[in-house]
XYZ file of C-alpha atoms in Angstrom:
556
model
C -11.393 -17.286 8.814
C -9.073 -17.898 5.759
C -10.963 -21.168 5.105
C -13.026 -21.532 1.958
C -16.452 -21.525 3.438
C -16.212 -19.885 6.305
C -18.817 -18.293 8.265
C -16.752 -15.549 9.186
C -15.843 -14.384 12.709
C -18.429 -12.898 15.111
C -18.209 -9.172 15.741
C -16.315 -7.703 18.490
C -15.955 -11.308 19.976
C -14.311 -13.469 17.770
C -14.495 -17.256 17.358
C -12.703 -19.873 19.293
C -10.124 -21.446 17.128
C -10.244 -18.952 14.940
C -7.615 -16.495 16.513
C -4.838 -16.135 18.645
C -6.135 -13.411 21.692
C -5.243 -13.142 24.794
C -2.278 -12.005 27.208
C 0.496 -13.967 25.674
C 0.897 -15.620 22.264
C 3.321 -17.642 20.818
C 4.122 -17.165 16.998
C 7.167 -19.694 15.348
C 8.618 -18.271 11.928
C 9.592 -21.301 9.272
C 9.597 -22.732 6.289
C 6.443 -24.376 4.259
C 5.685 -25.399 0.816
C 3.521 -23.150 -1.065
C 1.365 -24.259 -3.747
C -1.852 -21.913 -5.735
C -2.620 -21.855 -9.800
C -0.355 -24.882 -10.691
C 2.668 -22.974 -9.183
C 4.493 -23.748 -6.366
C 7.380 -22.724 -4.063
C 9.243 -22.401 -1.395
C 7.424 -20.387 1.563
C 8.129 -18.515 4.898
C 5.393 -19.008 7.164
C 4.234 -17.477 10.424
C 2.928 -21.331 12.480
C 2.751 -22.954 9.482
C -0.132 -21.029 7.577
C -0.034 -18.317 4.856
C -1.352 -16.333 5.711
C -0.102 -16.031 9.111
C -2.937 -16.626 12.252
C -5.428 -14.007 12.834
C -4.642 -12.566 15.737
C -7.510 -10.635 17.592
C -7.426 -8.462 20.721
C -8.197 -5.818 22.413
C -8.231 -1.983 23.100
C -6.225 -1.388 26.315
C -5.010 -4.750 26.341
C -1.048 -5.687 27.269
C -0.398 -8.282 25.273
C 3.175 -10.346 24.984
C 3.939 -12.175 22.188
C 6.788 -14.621 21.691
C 8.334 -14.988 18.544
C 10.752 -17.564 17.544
C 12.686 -18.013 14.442
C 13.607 -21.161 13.198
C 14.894 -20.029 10.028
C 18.366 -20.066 8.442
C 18.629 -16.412 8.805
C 17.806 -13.385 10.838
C 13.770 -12.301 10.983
C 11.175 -10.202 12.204
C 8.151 -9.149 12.813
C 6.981 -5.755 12.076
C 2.968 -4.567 13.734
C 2.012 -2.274 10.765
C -0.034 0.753 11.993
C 0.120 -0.085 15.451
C 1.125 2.634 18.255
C 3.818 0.406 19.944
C 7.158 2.098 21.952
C 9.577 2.215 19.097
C 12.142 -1.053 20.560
C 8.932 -3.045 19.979
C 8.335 -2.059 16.329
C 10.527 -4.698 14.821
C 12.787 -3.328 12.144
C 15.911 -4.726 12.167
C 19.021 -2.244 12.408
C 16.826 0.587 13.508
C 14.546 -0.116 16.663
C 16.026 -4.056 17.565
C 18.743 -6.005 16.121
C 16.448 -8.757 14.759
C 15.603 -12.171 15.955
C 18.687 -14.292 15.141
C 18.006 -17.926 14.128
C 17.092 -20.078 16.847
C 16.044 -17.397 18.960
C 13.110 -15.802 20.584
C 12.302 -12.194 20.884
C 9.369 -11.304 23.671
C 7.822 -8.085 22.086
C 5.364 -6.579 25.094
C 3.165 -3.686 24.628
C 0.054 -2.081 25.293
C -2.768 -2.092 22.783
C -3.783 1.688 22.399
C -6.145 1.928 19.648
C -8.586 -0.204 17.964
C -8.975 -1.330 14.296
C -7.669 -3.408 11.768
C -3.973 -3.856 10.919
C -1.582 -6.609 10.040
C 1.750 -7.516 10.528
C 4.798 -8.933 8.630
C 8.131 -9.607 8.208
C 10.795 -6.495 7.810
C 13.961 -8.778 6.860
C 15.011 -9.155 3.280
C 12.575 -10.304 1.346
C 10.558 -12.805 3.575
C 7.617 -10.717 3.498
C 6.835 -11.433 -0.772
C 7.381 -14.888 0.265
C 4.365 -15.340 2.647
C 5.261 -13.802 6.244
C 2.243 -11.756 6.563
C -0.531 -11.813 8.566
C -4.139 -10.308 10.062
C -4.820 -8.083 13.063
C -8.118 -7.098 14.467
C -7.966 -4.990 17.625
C -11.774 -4.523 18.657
C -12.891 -1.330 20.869
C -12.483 -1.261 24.558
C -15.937 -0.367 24.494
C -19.187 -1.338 22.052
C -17.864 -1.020 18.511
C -19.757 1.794 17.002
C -19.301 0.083 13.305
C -21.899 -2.306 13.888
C -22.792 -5.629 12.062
C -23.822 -8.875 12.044
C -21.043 -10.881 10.280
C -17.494 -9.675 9.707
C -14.808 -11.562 7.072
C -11.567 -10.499 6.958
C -9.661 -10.411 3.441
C -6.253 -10.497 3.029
C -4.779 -9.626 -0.708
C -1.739 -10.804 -1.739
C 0.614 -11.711 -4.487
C 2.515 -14.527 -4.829
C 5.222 -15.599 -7.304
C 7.364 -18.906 -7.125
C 10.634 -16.912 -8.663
C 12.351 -15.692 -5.608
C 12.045 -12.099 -5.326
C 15.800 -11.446 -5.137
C 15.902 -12.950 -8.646
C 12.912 -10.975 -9.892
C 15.102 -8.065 -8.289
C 18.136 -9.023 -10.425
C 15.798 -9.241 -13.808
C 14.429 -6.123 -13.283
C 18.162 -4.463 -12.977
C 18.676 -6.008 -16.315
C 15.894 -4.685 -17.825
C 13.244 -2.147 -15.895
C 10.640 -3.828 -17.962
C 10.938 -7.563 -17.514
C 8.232 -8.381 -16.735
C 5.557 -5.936 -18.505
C 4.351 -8.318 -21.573
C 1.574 -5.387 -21.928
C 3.920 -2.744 -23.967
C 2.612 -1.022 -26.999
C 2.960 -2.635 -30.263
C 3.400 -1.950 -33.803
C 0.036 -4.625 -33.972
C -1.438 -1.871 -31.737
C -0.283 1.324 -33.801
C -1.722 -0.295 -36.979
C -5.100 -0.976 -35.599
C -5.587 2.703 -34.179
C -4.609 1.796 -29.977
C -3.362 3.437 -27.459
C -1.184 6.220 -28.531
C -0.465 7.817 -31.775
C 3.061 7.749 -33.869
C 3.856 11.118 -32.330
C 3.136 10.617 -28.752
C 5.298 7.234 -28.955
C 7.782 8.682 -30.341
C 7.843 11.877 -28.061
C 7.714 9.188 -25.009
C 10.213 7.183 -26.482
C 12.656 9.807 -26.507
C 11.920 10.982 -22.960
C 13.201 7.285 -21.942
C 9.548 6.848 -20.496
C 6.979 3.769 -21.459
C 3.313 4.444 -21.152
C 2.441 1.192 -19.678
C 4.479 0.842 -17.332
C 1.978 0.730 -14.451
C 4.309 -2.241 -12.174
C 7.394 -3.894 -11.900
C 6.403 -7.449 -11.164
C 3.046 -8.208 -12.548
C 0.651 -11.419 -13.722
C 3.927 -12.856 -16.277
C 4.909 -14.410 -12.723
C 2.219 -13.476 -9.592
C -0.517 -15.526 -8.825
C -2.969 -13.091 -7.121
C -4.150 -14.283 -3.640
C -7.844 -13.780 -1.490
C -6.833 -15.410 2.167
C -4.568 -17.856 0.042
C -6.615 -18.496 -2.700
C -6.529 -18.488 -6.082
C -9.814 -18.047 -8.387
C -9.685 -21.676 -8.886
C -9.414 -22.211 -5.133
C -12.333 -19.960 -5.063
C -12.319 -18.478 -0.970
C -15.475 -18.401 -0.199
C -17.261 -16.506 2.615
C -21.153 -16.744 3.612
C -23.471 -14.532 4.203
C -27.808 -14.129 4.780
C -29.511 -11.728 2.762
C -30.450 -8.921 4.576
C -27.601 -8.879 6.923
C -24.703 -6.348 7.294
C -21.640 -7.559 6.905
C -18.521 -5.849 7.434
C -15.287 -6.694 5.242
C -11.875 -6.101 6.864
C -9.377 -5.280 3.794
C -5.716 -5.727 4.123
C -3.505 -5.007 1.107
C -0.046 -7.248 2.324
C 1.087 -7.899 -1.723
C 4.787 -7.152 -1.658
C 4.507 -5.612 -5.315
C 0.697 -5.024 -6.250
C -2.164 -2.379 -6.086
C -5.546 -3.622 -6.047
C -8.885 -2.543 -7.777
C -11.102 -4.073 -5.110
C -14.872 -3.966 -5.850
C -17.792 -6.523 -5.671
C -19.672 -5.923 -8.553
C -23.421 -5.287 -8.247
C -22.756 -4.502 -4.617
C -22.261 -1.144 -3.222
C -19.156 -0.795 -0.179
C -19.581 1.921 2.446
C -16.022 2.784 3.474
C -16.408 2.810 7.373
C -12.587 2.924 8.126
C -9.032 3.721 6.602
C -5.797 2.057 7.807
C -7.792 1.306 11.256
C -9.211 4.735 11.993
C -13.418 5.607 11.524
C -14.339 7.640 8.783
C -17.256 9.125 7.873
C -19.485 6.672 5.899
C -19.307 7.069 2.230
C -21.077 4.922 -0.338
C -18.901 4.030 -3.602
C -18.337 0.982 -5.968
C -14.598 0.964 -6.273
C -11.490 1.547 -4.603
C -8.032 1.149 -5.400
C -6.225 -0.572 -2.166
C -2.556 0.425 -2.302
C 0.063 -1.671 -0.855
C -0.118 -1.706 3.074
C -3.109 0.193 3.594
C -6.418 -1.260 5.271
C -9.719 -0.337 4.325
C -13.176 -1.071 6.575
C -16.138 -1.686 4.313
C -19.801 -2.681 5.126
C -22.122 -3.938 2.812
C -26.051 -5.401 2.479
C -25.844 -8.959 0.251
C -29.348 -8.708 -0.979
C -31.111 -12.160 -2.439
C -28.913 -13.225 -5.010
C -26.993 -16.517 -4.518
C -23.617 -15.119 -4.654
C -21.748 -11.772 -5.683
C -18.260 -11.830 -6.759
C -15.381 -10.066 -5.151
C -12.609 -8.848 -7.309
C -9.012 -7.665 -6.528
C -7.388 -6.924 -9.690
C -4.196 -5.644 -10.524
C -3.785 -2.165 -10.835
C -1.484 -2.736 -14.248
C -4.911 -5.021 -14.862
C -2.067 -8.158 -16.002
C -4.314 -10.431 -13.729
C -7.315 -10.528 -10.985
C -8.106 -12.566 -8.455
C -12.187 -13.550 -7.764
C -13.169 -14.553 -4.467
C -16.986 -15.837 -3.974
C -19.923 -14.133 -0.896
C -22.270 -16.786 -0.979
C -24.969 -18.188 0.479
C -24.050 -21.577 1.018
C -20.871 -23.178 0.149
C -20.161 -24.704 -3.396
C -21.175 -21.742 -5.148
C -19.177 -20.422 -7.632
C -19.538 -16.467 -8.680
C -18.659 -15.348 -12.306
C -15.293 -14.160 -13.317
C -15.416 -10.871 -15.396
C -13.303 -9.930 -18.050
C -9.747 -7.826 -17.330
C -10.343 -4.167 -18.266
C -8.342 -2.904 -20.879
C -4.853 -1.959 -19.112
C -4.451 1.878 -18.626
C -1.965 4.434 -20.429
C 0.131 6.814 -18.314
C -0.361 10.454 -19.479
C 1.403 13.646 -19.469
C -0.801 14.381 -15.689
C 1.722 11.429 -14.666
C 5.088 12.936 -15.321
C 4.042 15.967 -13.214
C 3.285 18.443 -15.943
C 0.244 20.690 -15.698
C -2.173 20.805 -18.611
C -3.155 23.992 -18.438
C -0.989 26.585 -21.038
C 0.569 23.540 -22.760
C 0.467 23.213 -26.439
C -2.731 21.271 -27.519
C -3.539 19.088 -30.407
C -6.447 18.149 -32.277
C -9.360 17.056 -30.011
C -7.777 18.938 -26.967
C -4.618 16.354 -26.383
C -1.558 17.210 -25.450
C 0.398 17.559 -28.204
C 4.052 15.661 -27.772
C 5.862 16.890 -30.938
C 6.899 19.964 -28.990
C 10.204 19.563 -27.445
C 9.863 17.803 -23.551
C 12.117 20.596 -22.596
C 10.295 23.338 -23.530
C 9.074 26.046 -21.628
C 5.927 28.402 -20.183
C 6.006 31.254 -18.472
C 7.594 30.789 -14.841
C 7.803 27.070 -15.484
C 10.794 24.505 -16.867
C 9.169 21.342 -18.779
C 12.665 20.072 -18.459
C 12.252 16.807 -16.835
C 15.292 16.949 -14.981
C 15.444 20.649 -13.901
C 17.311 20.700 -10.674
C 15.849 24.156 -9.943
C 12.563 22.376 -9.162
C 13.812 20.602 -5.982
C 17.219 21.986 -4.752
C 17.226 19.585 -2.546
C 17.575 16.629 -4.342
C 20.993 15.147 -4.951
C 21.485 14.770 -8.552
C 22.857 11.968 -9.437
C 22.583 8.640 -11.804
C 19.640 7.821 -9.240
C 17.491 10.862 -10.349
C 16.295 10.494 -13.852
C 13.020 12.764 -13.822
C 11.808 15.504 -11.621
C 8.564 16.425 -11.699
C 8.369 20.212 -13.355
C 4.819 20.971 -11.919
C 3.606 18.313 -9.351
C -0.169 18.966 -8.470
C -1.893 17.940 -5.643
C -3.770 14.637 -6.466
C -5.571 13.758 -3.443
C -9.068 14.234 -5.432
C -7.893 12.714 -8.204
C -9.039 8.737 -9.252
C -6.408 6.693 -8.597
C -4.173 5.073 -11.648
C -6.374 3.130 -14.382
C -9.550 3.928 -12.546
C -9.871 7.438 -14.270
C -12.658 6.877 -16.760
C -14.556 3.884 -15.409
C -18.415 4.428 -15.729
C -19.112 3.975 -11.380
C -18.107 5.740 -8.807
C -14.811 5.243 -7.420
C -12.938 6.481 -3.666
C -10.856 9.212 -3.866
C -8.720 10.512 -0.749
C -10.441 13.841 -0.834
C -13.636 12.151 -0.075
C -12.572 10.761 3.354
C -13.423 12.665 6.536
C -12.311 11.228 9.974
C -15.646 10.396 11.868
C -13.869 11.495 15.150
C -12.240 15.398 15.524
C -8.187 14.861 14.917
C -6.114 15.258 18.037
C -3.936 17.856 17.653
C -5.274 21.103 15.992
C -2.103 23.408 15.899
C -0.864 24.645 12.625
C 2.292 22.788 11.757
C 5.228 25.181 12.611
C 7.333 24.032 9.631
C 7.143 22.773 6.371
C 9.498 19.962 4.556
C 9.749 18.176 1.397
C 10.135 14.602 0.386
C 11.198 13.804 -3.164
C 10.209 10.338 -4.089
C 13.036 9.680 -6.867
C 14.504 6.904 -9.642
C 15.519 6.040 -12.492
C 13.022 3.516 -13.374
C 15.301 2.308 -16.231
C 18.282 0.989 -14.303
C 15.772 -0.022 -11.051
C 16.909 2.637 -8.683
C 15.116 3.944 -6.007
C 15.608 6.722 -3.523
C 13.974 9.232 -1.205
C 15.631 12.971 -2.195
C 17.649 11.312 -4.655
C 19.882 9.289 -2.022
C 19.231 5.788 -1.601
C 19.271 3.672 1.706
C 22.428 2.068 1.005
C 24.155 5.392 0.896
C 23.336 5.972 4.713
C 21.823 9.173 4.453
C 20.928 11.646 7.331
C 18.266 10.543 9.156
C 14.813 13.363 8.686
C 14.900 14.689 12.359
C 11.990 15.810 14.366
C 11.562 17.336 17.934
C 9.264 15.718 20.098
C 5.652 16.896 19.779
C 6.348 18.946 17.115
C 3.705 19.721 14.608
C 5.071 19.471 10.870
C 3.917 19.642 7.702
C 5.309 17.066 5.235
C 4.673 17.204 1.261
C 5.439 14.308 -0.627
C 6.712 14.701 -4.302
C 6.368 11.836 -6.737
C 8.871 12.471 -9.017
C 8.711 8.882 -10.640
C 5.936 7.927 -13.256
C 4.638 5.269 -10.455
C 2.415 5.441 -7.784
C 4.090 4.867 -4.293
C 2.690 3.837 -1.315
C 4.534 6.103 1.674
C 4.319 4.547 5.274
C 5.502 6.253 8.334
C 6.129 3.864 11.228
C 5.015 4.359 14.720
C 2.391 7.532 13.997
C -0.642 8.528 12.250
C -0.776 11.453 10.079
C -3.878 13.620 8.883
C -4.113 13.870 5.185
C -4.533 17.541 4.184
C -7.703 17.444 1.947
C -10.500 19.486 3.177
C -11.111 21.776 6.061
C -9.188 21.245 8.874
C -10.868 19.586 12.268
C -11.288 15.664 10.442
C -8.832 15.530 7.754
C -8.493 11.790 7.132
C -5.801 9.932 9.421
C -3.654 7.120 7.815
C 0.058 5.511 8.543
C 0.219 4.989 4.531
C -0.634 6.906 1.471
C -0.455 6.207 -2.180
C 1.236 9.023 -4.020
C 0.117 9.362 -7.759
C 2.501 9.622 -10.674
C 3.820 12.694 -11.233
C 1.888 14.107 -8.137
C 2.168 15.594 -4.326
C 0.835 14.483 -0.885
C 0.769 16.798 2.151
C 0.354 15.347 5.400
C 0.207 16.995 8.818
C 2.348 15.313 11.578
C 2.470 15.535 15.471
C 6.048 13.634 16.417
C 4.605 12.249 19.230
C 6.621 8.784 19.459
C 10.040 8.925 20.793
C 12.395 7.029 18.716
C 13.896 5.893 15.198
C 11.519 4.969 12.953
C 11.174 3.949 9.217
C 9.794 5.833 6.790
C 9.566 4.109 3.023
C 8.059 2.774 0.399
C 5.798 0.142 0.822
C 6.236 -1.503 -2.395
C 9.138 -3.830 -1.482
C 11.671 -4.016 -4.096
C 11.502 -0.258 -4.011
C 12.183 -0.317 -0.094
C 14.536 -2.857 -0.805
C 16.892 -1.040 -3.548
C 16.626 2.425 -1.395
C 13.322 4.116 -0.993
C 13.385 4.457 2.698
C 14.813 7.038 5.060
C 14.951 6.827 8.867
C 12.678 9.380 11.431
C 14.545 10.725 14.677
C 11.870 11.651 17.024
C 13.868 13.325 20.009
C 12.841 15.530 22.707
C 14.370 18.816 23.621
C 18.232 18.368 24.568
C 18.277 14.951 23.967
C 21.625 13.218 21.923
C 20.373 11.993 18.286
């Protein structure tokens, strides 16, 4: 399946040799040597392969899977949006004490869902450096998605600097490795933004283009393994319908995935149906999955692009109809400018400039009615622990679930917003939530901290309780000038966009710049669970809190 060439696996049945299925399957974490774009490295591998083996089962299934480290230090495995008891979820220090080297830890569990997920390491920083592989559970019954050829694509990013020294560059300097920063080249030749706005920005601390930490200056970007010049290619016969399976497992990178000339139909989200809808763009955030079909028509082959959200690189992959073909490589897009939308401040009743911009020469902590424009007003979330950690809070966070995501704002095709997803079957659990809490998403971008409510990790903060089968609401407040990508472990929460009855359900959401995120959540899963950032160095330096699911009476 991750094979340039391949024909793809059959629907709903798989291919022999192609997966690991069955009752029990044996997985061995080591050590390989990496190589893609004339870079090459040191690599943790799941069997020997990055990615790691397919593995493809079943709805109802039990499955047992043995996993045995042979590295020089603890591991893990982590099944990412899978409904699994919570001493089978595989996070080290919070549901099992890892798998220590040498050993073997049985994980056993019952398949309850269908879909496609992945699964990865959860220990240090083994995931960036390859552990990461595919899951496809198929229905119990006929799968209503229907097709005639499926190929499963697995995004990734891949550097040969070891990520705990990208993590000590980027303490040095929150920059490092953006080589996309305005310039005085840039000023002179009328780009990107005025003298003013620059130096309004500059004295706000804040940089425009900084869309990601660790971009293109170091990641090769990755389609199964490949590189452009590797060129994965998968086949296809015009007229069919084939469905793409979507996994975002970069430890650093959003994608812009889209296959231009080719329309997707977005058939699921993070392994739950949604109602079809047609679009030619969507922004994969780090962690989720996304289902798409589409209709190859006679052309020889169609490109299929995953390209950095901070647009410092792409990576082209090749649908073809036989193999040797090579599709075209466009041009990057220009690289996108963060606005004022980003640092949480609302547009309307702000001063204006000429042609409608916001004008930046007024002071950043000025004020409208009923509203600070400080950015760093405590008032604005009281509770929030203010300390070096917290550099920026947003003043007026907005609800951005019908906005475009990041860079994708003013391209000339459509493009997948959260607000247009609709869960294809009713949700569960109709109750209103009986309580409401909020979840800053906090940093100071300049020194590389990161923190949930301004504490990080590291600072063993409470856990966020919950009783069991509660029904909560949770908002989400980005207070950084970065999108995050938020993933609950062991549940599925309904995005609230739309009328209620098939709100969108996900295990990971990308929260805009500057923006807000309400989901609705039924504790249902007795346990500890993590709740973090998906973008790695972030989860790594303190974004992440732990979830106490408990019933009634029970000890924490």
């Amino acid at each position: 399946w991750a094979r340039a060439g391949t024909a793809g696996v059959a629907p709903a049945t798989g291919v022999p040799g192609a997966a690991l299925s069955g009752e029990t399957i044996a997985l061995q974490i080591g050590t390989s040597h990496f190589a893609t774009g004339g870079r090459s490295a040191h690599a943790v591998t799941v069997n020997g392969t990055l990615p790691a083996p397919l593995l493809r089962l079943r709805e109802g299934q039990r499955v047992r899977i043995a996993v045995t480290n042979t590295l020089a230090e603890q591991s893990s495995i982590h099944w990412h949006g899978l409904l699994v008891p919570f001493q089978m979820d595989g996070v080290p220090g919070v549901s099992f004490p890892g798998i220590d080297p040498g050993e073997t830890f049985h994980y056993d569990f019952t398949l309850r869902h269908s879909g496609t997920f992945w699964y990865h390491s959860h220990s240090g920083m083994q995931e960036a450096m390859g552990l990461f592989g595919p899951i496809v559970i198929d229905p119990a019954g006929a799968d209503p998605i229907s097709s005639e050829r499926e190929h499963i694509l697995v995004l990734s990013d891949w550097s040969p600097l070891h990520p705990h020294e990208q993590l000590r560059r980027l303490k040095m300097m929150g920059g490092f490795f953006n080589h996309q920063k305005q310039t005085l080249a840039g000023l002179l030749a009328g780009k990107d933004q005025s003298v003013a706005d620059r130096l309004a920005w500059a004295e706000m601390r804040m940089d425009a283009t900084d869309i990601s930490d660790v971009t293109g200056a170091t990641y090769s970007y990755l389609v199964n393994g490949h590189g452009t010049a590797e060129n994965w290619t998968g086949l296809f016969r015009p007229g069919e319908r084939v469905r793409l399976r979507v996994i975002n497992a970069s430890a650093m990178t959003n994608f812009n995935f889209r296959i231009p000339g080719l329309p997707l139909t977005v058939v699921a989200a993070d392994g739950n149906r949604v109602q079809p809808v047609e679009t030619d763009e969507v922004q994969i955030a780090i962690a989720e999955t996304y289902d798409f079909l589409i209709e190859p028509g006679a052309a020889q082959s169609y490109a299929i692009i995953a390209e950095a959200i901070d647009r410092s690189g792409q990576v082209r992959a090749t649908l073809a109809q036989q193999p040797g073909l090579v599709a075209p490589v466009p041009a990057l897009r220009e690289r996108p400018l963060l606005t004022m939308r980003d640092m949480g401040m609302d547009m309307s009743g702000m001063d204006m400039g000429e042609g409608g911009e916001i004008d930046l020469s007024k002071p950043a902590n000025s004020s409208m009615e009923g509203h600070s424009m400080s950015m760093r007003d405590p008032s604005v979330a009281p509770g929030v622990a203010m300390g070096p950690g917290v550099a920026t809070l947003s003043p007026m966070p907005v609800d951005r679930l019908a906005d475009r995501p990041t860079g994708l704002e003013t391209v000339d095709h459509r493009v997948l917003t959260y607000a247009q997803l609709r869960a294809l079957d009713p949700n569960p659990d109709p109750r209103t939530p009986s309580r409401a809490i909020d979840v800053h998403l906090t940093a100071n971008m300049e020194r590389y901290m990161w923190s949930m409510d301004g504490e990080a990790f590291s600072e063993n903060p409470a856990p966020i309780p919950f009783r069991h089968g509660e029904r909560v609401r949770v908002n989400l407040i980005n207070d950084t000038m970065m999108p995050h990508p938020i993933h609950l472990h062991g549940h599925f929460f309904e995005l609230v966009s739309g009328e209620p009855g098939h709100r969108p359900r996900k295990h990971t959401v990308n929260v805009l710049p500057g923006g807000k995120v309400a989901f609705d959540l039924t504790a249902d899963a007795e346990g500890d669970w993590a709740f973090h950032c998906h973008m790695l160095l972030h989860m790594h330096t303190g974004m992440m809190r732990i979830v106490t699911v408990r019933r009634e009476g029970a000890e924490a």
